[in-house]
Amino acid sequence: MNVSLDIKNDATSYSTFDIKLKGFEKTLLKGRSSYSIQLKMKRNLNPILLNTILPTFTLVLINQLTNYFIGDMFEGIIGINATVLMTLASLFIDVFNSLPPTNYIKRIDIWMIVTFLYPIIVIAVHTVVHIMQTSNKYSKRVKKLSMMFNKVGLPTIFAIFTIVFFVDGLNHYNSV
């Protein structure tokens, strides 16, 4: 018996899943025929990338750019970082409420938590650097190292996380 599955419904073009026929099997058990159809459903990642990943990545980039402000702009830097933090919190709540509840942490939850924690870390590092710069207790070398961590260390850590996150995600997406 030859069976083909062709899903041509206008609703599927707006779906978040791509559906493909993975397998078809006919079995005969106690004089009865039974059919088994396996479908492969793959999530369409475009809405997630455009509605969640791109905005959060852009906000983290804005957040990181405050590390390169020259001069004593501590209040402005903290204001920008706090605004980014509130915006990310709002996005996190929207994404969390739009997804079905699960008993496990989803990949998007990990991304949202890391991008939410990043501004907090940047604010903390800026505060430490500001305290060091306004105090005479610390050597120039310690001040320079703290600024280097702020300008090079944090973006490097986030870049490594982002690369590992997406490579692992693509490997998982392609293996399913």
Short mmCIF file of C-alpha atoms in Angstrom, two decimals:
data_model
loop_
_atom_site.label_atom_id
_atom_site.label_comp_id
_atom_site.label_asym_id
_atom_site.label_seq_id
_atom_site.Cartn_x
_atom_site.Cartn_y
_atom_site.Cartn_z
CA MET A 1 0.00 0.00 0.00
CA ASN A 2 1.37 3.41 -0.94
CA VAL A 3 0.50 6.38 1.22
CA SER A 4 1.55 9.96 0.85
CA LEU A 5 0.93 12.74 3.28
CA ASP A 6 0.60 16.19 1.90
CA ILE A 7 -0.35 18.95 4.27
CA LYS A 8 -1.46 21.92 2.26
CA ASN A 9 -3.40 24.11 4.56
CA ASP A 10 -3.12 27.86 4.68
CA ALA A 11 -3.04 27.63 8.47
CA THR A 12 0.24 25.68 8.38
CA SER A 13 2.02 28.58 6.71
CA TYR A 14 1.39 30.58 9.89
CA SER A 15 2.15 27.69 12.19
CA THR A 16 5.15 27.59 14.48
CA PHE A 17 5.90 24.03 13.35
CA ASP A 18 6.98 22.41 10.09
CA ILE A 19 5.34 19.00 9.74
CA LYS A 20 6.90 16.22 7.65
CA LEU A 21 6.12 12.55 7.20
CA LYS A 22 8.84 10.57 8.94
CA GLY A 23 7.53 7.05 8.48
CA PHE A 24 4.58 4.88 7.62
CA GLU A 25 4.06 1.27 8.57
CA LYS A 26 1.30 -1.26 8.09
CA THR A 27 1.09 -4.19 10.48
CA LEU A 28 -1.20 -7.19 10.58
CA LEU A 29 -2.14 -8.36 14.06
CA LYS A 30 -4.75 -11.07 14.73
CA GLY A 31 -6.29 -10.63 11.32
CA ARG A 32 -6.61 -6.86 11.71
CA SER A 33 -4.64 -4.27 9.82
CA SER A 34 -3.21 -1.34 11.67
CA TYR A 35 -1.35 1.63 10.32
CA SER A 36 1.29 3.66 12.02
CA ILE A 37 2.21 7.11 10.80
CA GLN A 38 5.17 8.99 12.25
CA LEU A 39 5.25 12.74 11.82
CA LYS A 40 8.25 14.92 12.41
CA MET A 41 7.38 18.32 13.82
CA LYS A 42 10.08 20.98 13.87
CA ARG A 43 9.60 24.33 15.50
CA ASN A 44 9.91 27.34 13.24
CA LEU A 45 12.61 29.46 14.87
CA ASN A 46 12.00 32.70 12.97
CA PRO A 47 9.38 34.11 15.39
CA ILE A 48 11.58 33.30 18.37
CA LEU A 49 14.63 34.89 16.75
CA LEU A 50 12.79 38.02 15.66
CA ASN A 51 10.57 38.56 18.71
CA THR A 52 12.84 37.48 21.54
CA ILE A 53 16.49 36.84 20.69
CA LEU A 54 17.11 39.90 18.49
CA PRO A 55 15.58 42.44 20.92
CA THR A 56 17.31 40.98 23.97
CA PHE A 57 20.65 40.76 22.14
CA THR A 58 20.28 44.39 21.03
CA LEU A 59 19.51 45.49 24.59
CA VAL A 60 22.55 43.63 25.92
CA LEU A 61 24.65 45.30 23.22
CA ILE A 62 23.36 48.74 24.29
CA ASN A 63 24.08 47.73 27.86
CA GLN A 64 27.64 46.76 26.97
CA LEU A 65 28.28 49.97 25.03
CA THR A 66 27.94 51.94 28.27
CA ASN A 67 31.28 50.43 29.30
CA TYR A 68 33.02 52.60 26.72
CA PHE A 69 31.67 55.97 27.89
CA ILE A 70 34.54 58.30 28.61
CA GLY A 71 34.71 60.46 31.69
CA ASP A 72 32.67 60.58 34.82
CA MET A 73 29.22 59.63 33.54
CA PHE A 74 28.32 57.21 36.33
CA GLU A 75 24.73 58.43 36.77
CA GLY A 76 24.02 58.21 33.03
CA ILE A 77 25.57 54.76 32.78
CA ILE A 78 23.51 53.46 35.70
CA GLY A 79 20.37 55.08 34.25
CA ILE A 80 20.86 53.40 30.87
CA ASN A 81 21.62 50.04 32.48
CA ALA A 82 18.59 50.27 34.77
CA THR A 83 16.35 51.10 31.81
CA VAL A 84 17.74 48.14 29.86
CA LEU A 85 17.16 45.95 32.90
CA MET A 86 13.51 47.03 33.20
CA THR A 87 12.94 46.49 29.47
CA LEU A 88 14.47 43.02 29.66
CA ALA A 89 12.31 42.23 32.69
CA SER A 90 9.23 43.21 30.71
CA LEU A 91 10.32 41.05 27.76
CA PHE A 92 11.06 38.16 30.10
CA ILE A 93 7.57 38.35 31.60
CA ASP A 94 5.95 38.52 28.14
CA VAL A 95 7.93 35.53 26.87
CA PHE A 96 7.29 33.55 30.06
CA ASN A 97 3.54 34.20 29.88
CA SER A 98 3.34 33.30 26.17
CA LEU A 99 4.92 29.85 26.58
CA PRO A 100 3.19 26.76 27.93
CA PRO A 101 4.12 25.89 31.52
CA THR A 102 6.63 23.07 31.88
CA ASN A 103 8.37 21.28 34.73
CA TYR A 104 11.79 21.94 33.23
CA ILE A 105 13.81 24.97 32.24
CA LYS A 106 13.50 25.67 28.54
CA ARG A 107 16.36 26.91 26.37
CA ILE A 108 14.65 30.29 25.94
CA ASP A 109 14.45 30.58 29.75
CA ILE A 110 18.23 30.19 29.96
CA TRP A 111 18.73 32.89 27.32
CA MET A 112 16.31 35.26 29.05
CA ILE A 113 17.83 34.71 32.50
CA VAL A 114 21.39 35.33 31.24
CA THR A 115 20.38 38.46 29.32
CA PHE A 116 18.48 39.61 32.42
CA LEU A 117 21.45 39.03 34.73
CA TYR A 118 23.94 40.72 32.40
CA PRO A 119 22.79 44.32 33.13
CA ILE A 120 22.87 43.55 36.85
CA ILE A 121 26.48 42.40 36.53
CA VAL A 122 27.37 45.47 34.45
CA ILE A 123 25.79 47.76 37.06
CA ALA A 124 27.73 45.98 39.82
CA VAL A 125 31.02 46.21 37.91
CA HIS A 126 30.43 49.89 37.10
CA THR A 127 29.73 50.55 40.76
CA VAL A 128 32.94 48.82 41.83
CA VAL A 129 34.95 50.69 39.18
CA HIS A 130 33.37 53.99 40.22
CA ILE A 131 34.22 53.34 43.88
CA MET A 132 37.78 52.45 42.92
CA GLN A 133 38.20 55.54 40.77
CA THR A 134 36.86 57.94 43.41
CA SER A 135 38.90 56.37 46.18
CA ASN A 136 42.64 56.68 46.67
CA LYS A 137 42.86 53.25 48.32
CA TYR A 138 43.45 51.37 45.08
CA SER A 139 46.48 51.36 42.83
CA LYS A 140 46.33 52.44 39.20
CA ARG A 141 46.96 48.85 38.19
CA VAL A 142 43.89 47.55 40.09
CA LYS A 143 41.77 50.32 38.57
CA LYS A 144 43.06 49.50 35.09
CA LEU A 145 42.39 45.76 35.56
CA SER A 146 38.83 46.43 36.71
CA MET A 147 38.22 48.63 33.65
CA MET A 148 39.71 45.96 31.37
CA PHE A 149 37.38 43.36 32.88
CA ASN A 150 34.49 45.72 32.26
CA LYS A 151 35.48 46.50 28.66
CA VAL A 152 36.94 43.16 27.55
CA GLY A 153 36.13 40.44 30.10
CA LEU A 154 32.35 40.87 30.26
CA PRO A 155 31.81 41.04 26.49
CA THR A 156 34.10 38.05 26.00
CA ILE A 157 32.19 35.98 28.55
CA PHE A 158 28.86 36.94 26.96
CA ALA A 159 30.18 36.24 23.44
CA ILE A 160 31.38 32.78 24.51
CA PHE A 161 28.01 32.08 26.15
CA THR A 162 26.16 33.24 23.02
CA ILE A 163 28.27 31.09 20.68
CA VAL A 164 27.96 27.99 22.88
CA PHE A 165 24.22 28.62 23.33
CA PHE A 166 23.53 28.86 19.59
CA VAL A 167 25.89 26.07 18.49
CA ASP A 168 24.37 23.71 21.06
CA GLY A 169 20.89 24.85 20.07
CA LEU A 170 21.54 24.28 16.37
CA ASN A 171 23.03 20.84 17.07
CA HIS A 172 19.95 19.91 19.10
CA TYR A 173 17.58 21.39 16.50
CA ASN A 174 19.20 19.48 13.64
CA SER A 175 19.42 16.17 15.54
CA VAL A 176 15.73 15.97 16.36
#
